Tab-separated table of C-alpha atoms in Angstrom:
chain	number	residue	atom	x	y	z
L	1	MET	CA	49.802	67.005	72.674
L	2	SER	CA	47.599	68.415	75.443
L	3	CYS	CA	45.408	71.479	75.140
L	4	ALA	CA	47.480	73.156	77.856
L	5	ALA	CA	50.558	72.970	75.590
L	6	THR	CA	48.925	74.684	72.644
L	7	GLU	CA	46.334	77.033	74.097
L	8	PRO	CA	47.290	80.548	75.244
L	9	PRO	CA	47.453	81.124	79.005
L	10	ILE	CA	44.461	81.938	81.162
L	11	ARG	CA	44.800	85.427	82.617
L	12	LEU	CA	42.694	87.164	85.231
L	13	LEU	CA	40.660	90.174	84.102
L	14	VAL	CA	39.204	92.352	86.863
L	15	VAL	CA	36.054	94.288	85.952
L	16	PRO	CA	35.063	96.725	88.731
L	17	GLY	CA	31.743	98.454	89.189
L	18	LEU	CA	30.886	102.091	89.833
L	19	ASN	CA	33.648	104.175	91.419
L	20	ASP	CA	36.222	101.440	90.727
L	21	SER	CA	37.447	99.079	93.463
L	22	GLY	CA	39.752	100.619	96.046
L	23	PRO	CA	42.768	99.025	97.746
L	24	ALA	CA	40.621	97.353	100.421
L	25	HIS	CA	38.257	95.732	97.920
L	26	TRP	CA	38.421	91.982	97.259
L	27	GLN	CA	39.045	92.626	93.546
L	28	SER	CA	42.208	94.561	94.369
L	29	TRP	CA	43.284	91.772	96.732
L	30	LEU	CA	42.720	89.141	94.040
L	31	GLU	CA	44.544	91.207	91.415
L	32	SER	CA	47.542	91.590	93.732
L	33	LEU	CA	47.963	87.805	93.855
L	34	HIS	CA	48.473	87.446	90.096
L	35	ARG	CA	51.263	89.285	88.295
L	36	ASP	CA	49.658	88.844	84.886
L	37	ALA	CA	46.250	90.156	86.017
L	38	LEU	CA	44.678	93.060	84.141
L	39	ARG	CA	42.063	95.575	85.260
L	40	VAL	CA	39.576	97.333	83.012
L	41	ARG	CA	40.023	101.113	83.397
L	42	GLN	CA	37.007	103.284	82.674
L	43	ASP	CA	37.346	106.973	81.789
L	44	ASP	CA	34.500	107.951	84.108
L	45	TRP	CA	33.864	105.637	87.051
L	46	SER	CA	31.024	107.717	88.457
L	47	ARG	CA	28.524	107.060	85.640
L	48	GLY	CA	27.430	103.590	84.664
L	49	GLU	CA	27.014	103.910	80.903
L	50	LEU	CA	26.624	100.351	79.673
L	51	GLU	CA	27.637	100.765	76.036
L	52	ARG	CA	30.687	102.900	76.811
L	53	TRP	CA	31.805	100.569	79.580
L	54	ALA	CA	31.285	97.531	77.328
L	55	ARG	CA	33.421	99.081	74.585
L	56	ARG	CA	36.240	99.700	77.045
L	57	LEU	CA	36.111	96.111	78.307
L	58	GLN	CA	36.195	94.826	74.746
L	59	GLN	CA	39.100	97.129	73.844
L	60	THR	CA	41.014	96.049	76.937
L	61	ILE	CA	40.887	92.403	75.870
L	62	GLU	CA	41.664	93.141	72.225
L	63	SER	CA	44.707	95.268	73.110
L	64	GLN	CA	46.471	92.344	74.806
L	65	PRO	CA	48.584	89.512	73.417
L	66	PRO	CA	46.650	86.299	72.758
L	67	ALA	CA	45.220	84.938	75.996
L	68	ARG	CA	42.185	83.294	77.446
L	69	TRP	CA	40.419	85.226	80.170
L	70	ALA	CA	38.885	84.377	83.517
L	71	VAL	CA	36.858	87.452	84.448
L	72	ALA	CA	36.148	88.515	88.030
L	73	ALA	CA	33.423	91.169	87.895
L	74	HIS	CA	31.598	93.135	90.578
L	75	SER	CA	28.365	95.138	90.623
L	76	PHE	CA	27.887	97.185	87.417
L	77	GLY	CA	30.952	95.414	86.062
L	78	CYS	CA	28.881	92.216	85.929
L	79	LEU	CA	26.342	93.925	83.682
L	80	THR	CA	29.164	95.278	81.529
L	81	LEU	CA	30.520	91.788	81.034
L	82	ALA	CA	27.065	90.430	80.218
L	83	ARG	CA	26.635	93.124	77.574
L	84	VAL	CA	29.986	92.218	76.011
L	85	ALA	CA	28.912	88.572	75.975
L	86	GLN	CA	25.828	89.663	74.054
L	87	LEU	CA	27.777	91.745	71.536
L	88	ARG	CA	30.992	89.738	71.179
L	89	PRO	CA	30.392	86.114	72.190
L	90	GLU	CA	33.532	85.054	70.277
L	91	LEU	CA	35.919	86.849	72.648
L	92	PRO	CA	38.269	84.386	74.425
L	93	ILE	CA	36.526	84.471	77.809
L	94	VAL	CA	36.465	81.025	79.365
L	95	ALA	CA	34.852	81.705	82.743
L	96	ALA	CA	33.333	84.507	84.795
L	97	LEU	CA	32.760	85.161	88.475
L	98	LEU	CA	29.840	87.586	88.824
L	99	VAL	CA	29.845	88.966	92.364
L	100	ALA	CA	26.926	91.070	93.612
L	101	PRO	CA	25.654	92.236	90.201
L	102	ALA	CA	23.825	95.549	90.134
L	103	SER	CA	20.145	95.361	89.240
L	104	PRO	CA	19.614	95.701	85.467
L	105	GLU	CA	16.073	96.896	86.148
L	106	ARG	CA	17.353	99.644	88.432
L	107	PHE	CA	19.487	101.000	85.583
L	108	GLY	CA	16.810	100.399	82.930
L	109	ILE	CA	19.067	98.179	80.837
L	110	ALA	CA	17.567	94.715	81.245
L	111	GLY	CA	16.642	94.661	77.561
L	112	LEU	CA	20.279	95.160	76.553
L	113	LEU	CA	21.500	92.076	78.404
L	114	PRO	CA	21.448	88.416	77.348
L	115	GLN	CA	18.220	86.585	78.031
L	116	GLN	CA	19.860	83.187	77.616
L	117	ALA	CA	22.923	81.310	78.846
L	118	LEU	CA	26.210	83.186	78.590
L	119	PRO	CA	28.752	81.869	76.053
L	120	PHE	CA	31.146	80.874	78.859
L	121	ARG	CA	30.767	79.137	82.187
L	122	SER	CA	29.815	81.484	84.984
L	123	THR	CA	29.187	81.633	88.718
L	124	LEU	CA	26.941	84.292	90.230
L	125	VAL	CA	27.542	85.181	93.884
L	126	ALA	CA	24.659	86.965	95.615
L	127	SER	CA	23.855	88.432	99.011
L	128	ARG	CA	20.487	88.283	100.744
L	129	ASN	CA	20.611	91.946	101.778
L	130	ASP	CA	22.360	93.546	98.821
L	131	PRO	CA	20.988	97.101	98.394
L	132	TRP	CA	21.836	96.988	94.677
L	133	LEU	CA	20.086	93.733	93.776
L	134	GLY	CA	17.243	91.804	95.382
L	135	PHE	CA	17.958	88.161	96.128
L	136	ALA	CA	15.062	86.830	94.020
L	137	GLU	CA	16.183	88.977	91.077
L	138	ALA	CA	19.719	87.622	91.461
L	139	GLU	CA	18.359	84.081	91.282
L	140	ARG	CA	16.388	84.911	88.137
L	141	TRP	CA	19.429	86.314	86.326
L	142	ALA	CA	21.583	83.361	87.392
L	143	LEU	CA	18.993	80.983	85.969
L	144	ARG	CA	18.688	83.021	82.778
L	145	TRP	CA	22.453	83.166	82.252
L	146	GLY	CA	23.027	79.507	83.087
L	147	SER	CA	25.216	80.456	86.054
L	148	ARG	CA	26.108	78.433	89.093
L	149	PHE	CA	24.491	80.253	92.024
L	150	VAL	CA	26.288	80.970	95.311
L	151	ASP	CA	24.329	82.305	98.303
L	152	LEU	CA	26.754	84.297	100.463
L	153	GLY	CA	24.149	84.971	103.129
L	154	TYR	CA	23.667	88.455	104.588
L	155	ALA	CA	26.727	90.103	103.093
L	156	GLY	CA	25.579	93.515	101.871
L	157	HIS	CA	27.063	94.484	98.518
L	158	ILE	CA	30.093	92.219	99.074
L	159	ASN	CA	32.542	95.109	99.043
L	160	ALA	CA	34.851	96.962	101.396
L	161	GLU	CA	32.003	99.092	102.719
L	162	SER	CA	30.231	95.898	103.768
L	163	GLY	CA	33.366	94.781	105.609
L	164	PHE	CA	34.681	92.498	102.889
L	165	GLY	CA	38.336	92.484	101.956
L	166	PRO	CA	39.912	89.209	100.772
L	167	LEU	CA	37.513	86.817	99.059
L	168	PRO	CA	38.961	83.285	99.256
L	169	LEU	CA	36.107	82.015	97.094
L	170	ALA	CA	37.407	84.107	94.187
L	171	GLN	CA	40.932	82.733	94.491
L	172	ARG	CA	39.612	79.163	94.663
L	173	TRP	CA	37.473	79.802	91.624
L	174	LEU	CA	40.412	81.081	89.572
L	175	ALA	CA	42.654	78.218	90.670
L	176	ALA	CA	39.976	75.726	89.651
L	177	VAL	CA	39.499	77.342	86.230
L	178	ARG	CA	43.226	77.059	85.580
L	179	ARG	CA	43.389	73.533	86.956
L	180	HIS	CA	40.676	72.369	84.597
L	181	ALA	CA	42.535	73.985	81.699
L	182	VAL	CA	45.747	72.139	82.573
L	183	ARG	CA	43.886	68.838	82.857
L	184	GLY	CA	42.233	69.549	79.536
L	185	ASP	CA	38.909	68.297	80.871
L	186	GLY	CA	36.695	71.054	79.689
L	187	LEU	CA	36.344	74.788	79.683
L	188	THR	CA	33.358	74.327	77.448
L	189	PRO	CA	30.423	76.771	77.682
L	190	HIS	CA	27.894	76.084	80.414
L	191	ALA	CA	29.790	73.131	81.898
L	192	HIS	CA	28.315	72.674	85.390
L	193	GLU	CA	30.615	70.127	86.967
L	194	ALA	CA	30.175	69.142	90.583
L	195	ASP	CA	33.595	70.444	91.656
L	196	ALA	CA	32.865	72.424	94.812
L	197	CYS	CA	36.099	74.409	94.417
L	198	VAL	CA	34.720	76.081	91.296
L	199	ALA	CA	31.632	77.350	93.046
L	200	PRO	CA	31.116	76.464	96.720
L	201	ARG	CA	27.375	76.529	97.237
L	202	TRP	CA	27.251	78.200	100.641
L	203	TRP	CA	29.550	80.722	102.266
L	204	ARG	CA	28.390	81.932	105.664
L	205	LEU	CA	30.013	84.525	107.889
L	206	ALA	CA	29.952	83.946	111.623
L	207	ALA	CA	28.098	86.839	113.267
L	208	SER	CA	31.201	87.750	115.271
L	209	SER	CA	33.444	88.019	112.216
L	210	ARG	CA	31.365	89.573	109.439
L	211	SER	CA	34.035	92.238	108.963
L	212	ALA	CA	36.652	89.639	108.005
L	213	LEU	CA	35.756	87.573	104.987
L	214	ALA	CA	39.007	85.658	105.378
L	215	GLU	CA	37.429	84.053	108.460
L	216	ALA	CA	34.387	82.857	106.525
L	217	ARG	CA	33.379	79.254	107.049
L	218	LEU	CA	32.583	77.111	104.054
L	219	ALA	CA	29.673	74.757	104.584
L	220	GLN	CA	28.373	72.430	101.913
L	221	ASP	CA	24.684	71.931	101.264
L	222	ALA	CA	23.241	68.806	102.805
Protein backbone atom coordinates (compact mmCIF):
# COMPACT_ATOMS: atom_id res chain seq x y z
CA MET A 1 0.00 0.00 0.00
CA SER A 2 1.40 3.41 -0.94
CA CYS A 3 2.01 6.26 1.48
CA ALA A 4 -0.54 8.34 -0.43
CA ALA A 5 -3.26 5.81 0.49
CA THR A 6 -2.60 5.94 4.21
CA GLU A 7 -1.28 9.41 4.93
CA PRO A 8 -3.67 12.33 5.55
CA PRO A 9 -4.00 14.88 2.74
CA ILE A 10 -1.64 17.78 2.21
CA ARG A 11 -3.45 21.07 2.73
CA LEU A 12 -2.28 24.60 2.06
CA LEU A 13 -1.81 26.87 5.08
CA VAL A 14 -1.41 30.58 4.34
CA VAL A 15 0.55 32.58 6.93
CA PRO A 16 0.41 36.33 6.19
CA GLY A 17 2.64 39.03 7.59
CA LEU A 18 1.81 42.38 9.17
CA ASN A 19 -1.55 43.86 8.21
CA ASP A 20 -2.67 40.55 6.68
CA SER A 21 -2.68 39.97 2.90
CA GLY A 22 -5.38 41.80 0.97
CA PRO A 23 -7.36 40.56 -2.04
CA ALA A 24 -4.65 41.63 -4.50
CA HIS A 25 -1.85 39.82 -2.67
CA TRP A 26 -0.36 36.62 -4.10
CA GLN A 27 -1.27 34.72 -0.92
CA SER A 28 -4.95 35.51 -1.44
CA TRP A 29 -4.64 34.46 -5.09
CA LEU A 30 -3.02 31.16 -4.10
CA GLU A 31 -5.62 30.51 -1.39
CA SER A 32 -8.43 31.09 -3.88
CA LEU A 33 -7.14 28.23 -6.05
CA HIS A 34 -7.51 25.61 -3.31
CA ARG A 35 -10.85 24.94 -1.64
CA ASP A 36 -9.28 23.20 1.34
CA ALA A 37 -6.78 26.01 2.01
CA LEU A 38 -6.68 27.61 5.45
CA ARG A 39 -5.43 31.02 6.54
CA VAL A 40 -4.01 31.88 9.94
CA ARG A 41 -6.07 34.73 11.45
CA GLN A 42 -4.33 36.96 13.97
CA ASP A 43 -6.28 39.04 16.50
CA ASP A 44 -4.11 42.10 15.88
CA TRP A 45 -2.47 42.33 12.46
CA SER A 46 -0.81 45.67 13.15
CA ARG A 47 1.67 44.42 15.78
CA GLY A 48 4.16 41.69 15.08
CA GLU A 49 4.33 39.89 18.42
CA LEU A 50 6.23 36.69 17.70
CA GLU A 51 5.07 34.53 20.60
CA ARG A 52 1.41 35.48 20.24
CA TRP A 53 1.48 34.99 16.49
CA ALA A 54 3.24 31.63 16.90
CA ARG A 55 0.60 30.43 19.36
CA ARG A 56 -2.16 31.32 16.91
CA LEU A 57 -0.44 29.46 14.07
CA GLN A 58 -0.01 26.42 16.29
CA GLN A 59 -3.65 26.58 17.43
CA THR A 60 -4.84 26.91 13.84
CA ILE A 61 -3.14 23.65 12.87
CA GLU A 62 -4.23 21.81 16.00
CA SER A 63 -7.88 22.82 15.56
CA GLN A 64 -8.14 21.04 12.20
CA PRO A 65 -8.81 17.41 11.31
CA PRO A 66 -5.67 15.34 10.71
CA ALA A 67 -3.73 16.72 7.76
CA ARG A 68 -0.26 17.41 6.55
CA TRP A 69 0.52 21.03 5.80
CA ALA A 70 2.33 22.89 3.05
CA VAL A 71 2.81 26.40 4.42
CA ALA A 72 3.04 29.51 2.24
CA ALA A 73 4.32 32.33 4.45
CA HIS A 74 5.14 35.97 3.77
CA SER A 75 7.16 38.60 5.63
CA PHE A 76 6.63 38.42 9.42
CA GLY A 77 4.63 35.26 8.79
CA CYS A 78 7.90 33.55 7.81
CA LEU A 79 9.38 34.39 11.20
CA THR A 80 6.22 33.15 12.89
CA LEU A 81 6.53 29.82 11.13
CA ALA A 82 10.21 29.56 12.03
CA ARG A 83 9.36 30.15 15.68
CA VAL A 84 6.73 27.41 15.59
CA ALA A 85 9.30 25.08 14.03
CA GLN A 86 11.55 25.85 16.98
CA LEU A 87 8.84 25.24 19.58
CA ARG A 88 6.83 22.43 17.97
CA PRO A 89 8.99 20.56 15.45
CA GLU A 90 6.60 17.57 15.62
CA LEU A 91 3.71 19.43 13.97
CA PRO A 92 2.72 17.83 10.62
CA ILE A 93 4.31 20.47 8.38
CA VAL A 94 5.91 18.86 5.35
CA ALA A 95 7.12 21.88 3.39
CA ALA A 96 7.28 25.67 3.57
CA LEU A 97 7.57 28.48 1.06
CA LEU A 98 9.13 31.49 2.81
CA VAL A 99 8.58 34.56 0.64
CA ALA A 100 10.29 37.85 1.49
CA PRO A 101 10.86 37.17 5.21
CA ALA A 102 11.04 40.21 7.46
CA SER A 103 14.41 40.84 9.08
CA PRO A 104 14.67 39.09 12.47
CA GLU A 105 17.33 41.60 13.48
CA ARG A 106 15.01 44.50 12.69
CA PHE A 107 12.45 43.10 15.14
CA GLY A 108 15.07 42.05 17.71
CA ILE A 109 13.99 38.41 17.66
CA ALA A 110 16.87 36.63 15.95
CA GLY A 111 17.66 34.77 19.17
CA LEU A 112 14.15 33.28 19.27
CA LEU A 113 14.45 31.66 15.85
CA PRO A 114 16.09 28.38 14.84
CA GLN A 115 19.81 28.55 14.21
CA GLN A 116 19.83 25.24 12.36
CA ALA A 117 17.93 23.50 9.56
CA LEU A 118 14.14 23.58 9.85
CA PRO A 119 12.40 20.25 10.56
CA PHE A 120 10.74 20.31 7.12
CA ARG A 121 11.90 21.10 3.62
CA SER A 122 11.77 24.78 2.80
CA THR A 123 12.34 27.28 0.01
CA LEU A 124 13.21 30.90 0.75
CA VAL A 125 12.34 33.46 -1.93
CA ALA A 126 14.17 36.79 -1.64
CA SER A 127 14.31 40.12 -3.44
CA ARG A 128 17.43 42.19 -4.02
CA ASN A 129 15.72 45.44 -3.01
CA ASP A 130 13.39 44.29 -0.25
CA PRO A 131 13.05 47.14 2.30
CA TRP A 132 12.27 44.60 5.04
CA LEU A 133 15.26 42.30 4.56
CA GLY A 134 18.69 42.80 3.03
CA PHE A 135 19.67 40.31 0.35
CA ALA A 136 22.82 39.12 2.16
CA GLU A 137 20.81 38.60 5.36
CA ALA A 138 18.24 36.59 3.40
CA GLU A 139 21.02 34.35 2.09
CA ARG A 140 22.37 33.83 5.61
CA TRP A 141 18.99 32.75 6.99
CA ALA A 142 18.38 30.44 4.02
CA LEU A 143 21.72 28.77 4.65
CA ARG A 144 21.04 28.52 8.38
CA TRP A 145 17.59 27.01 7.87
CA GLY A 146 18.70 24.60 5.15
CA SER A 147 16.37 26.26 2.64
CA ARG A 148 16.52 26.22 -1.12
CA PHE A 149 17.22 29.83 -2.13
CA VAL A 150 15.35 31.63 -4.92
CA ASP A 151 16.57 35.04 -6.14
CA LEU A 152 13.56 36.91 -7.53
CA GLY A 153 15.64 39.86 -8.65
CA TYR A 154 14.57 43.44 -7.92
CA ALA A 155 11.07 42.71 -6.67
CA GLY A 156 10.57 44.91 -3.61
CA HIS A 157 8.75 43.16 -0.79
CA ILE A 158 7.04 40.76 -3.22
CA ASN A 159 3.57 42.01 -2.36
CA ALA A 160 0.72 43.93 -3.95
CA GLU A 161 2.36 47.26 -3.16
CA SER A 162 5.38 46.14 -5.18
CA GLY A 163 3.09 45.29 -8.10
CA PHE A 164 2.87 41.57 -7.41
CA GLY A 165 -0.42 39.74 -7.64
CA PRO A 166 -0.41 36.10 -8.79
CA LEU A 167 2.76 34.18 -7.98
CA PRO A 168 3.02 31.19 -10.35
CA LEU A 169 6.11 30.00 -8.47
CA ALA A 170 3.97 29.40 -5.38
CA GLN A 171 1.41 27.33 -7.28
CA ARG A 172 4.18 25.27 -8.91
CA TRP A 173 5.76 24.72 -5.53
CA LEU A 174 2.52 23.44 -3.99
CA ALA A 175 1.79 21.19 -6.96
CA ALA A 176 5.28 19.70 -6.69
CA VAL A 177 4.93 19.07 -2.95
CA ARG A 178 1.70 17.18 -3.56
CA ARG A 179 3.13 15.33 -6.54
CA HIS A 180 6.04 14.06 -4.49
CA ALA A 181 3.61 12.91 -1.80
CA VAL A 182 1.55 10.94 -4.33
CA ARG A 183 4.68 9.33 -5.76
CA GLY A 184 5.79 8.50 -2.24
CA ASP A 185 9.35 9.52 -3.08
CA GLY A 186 10.10 11.63 -0.10
CA LEU A 187 8.77 14.50 1.92
CA THR A 188 11.61 13.91 4.30
CA PRO A 189 13.18 16.87 6.16
CA HIS A 190 15.80 18.83 4.26
CA ALA A 191 15.42 16.86 1.02
CA HIS A 192 17.01 19.06 -1.66
CA GLU A 193 16.10 17.30 -4.87
CA ALA A 194 16.99 18.83 -8.20
CA ASP A 195 13.37 19.21 -9.33
CA ALA A 196 13.20 22.76 -10.68
CA CYS A 197 9.42 22.86 -10.21
CA VAL A 198 9.86 22.76 -6.44
CA ALA A 199 12.11 25.79 -6.38
CA PRO A 200 13.03 27.45 -9.69
CA ARG A 201 16.36 29.10 -9.07
CA TRP A 202 15.80 32.35 -10.95
CA TRP A 203 12.65 34.35 -11.59
CA ARG A 204 13.22 37.61 -13.42
CA LEU A 205 10.66 40.24 -14.33
CA ALA A 206 11.04 42.01 -17.66
CA ALA A 207 11.46 45.74 -17.01
CA SER A 208 8.31 46.48 -19.00
CA SER A 209 6.12 44.12 -16.98
CA ARG A 210 7.25 44.38 -13.36
CA SER A 211 3.67 45.13 -12.32
CA ALA A 212 2.45 41.75 -13.58
CA LEU A 213 4.11 38.79 -11.95
CA ALA A 214 2.05 36.47 -14.12
CA GLU A 215 4.22 37.63 -17.03
CA ALA A 216 7.45 36.70 -15.26
CA ARG A 217 9.95 34.70 -17.27
CA LEU A 218 11.56 31.67 -15.72
CA ALA A 219 15.21 31.26 -16.58
CA GLN A 220 17.36 28.45 -15.25
CA ASP A 221 20.88 29.00 -13.99
CA ALA A 222 23.58 28.10 -16.46
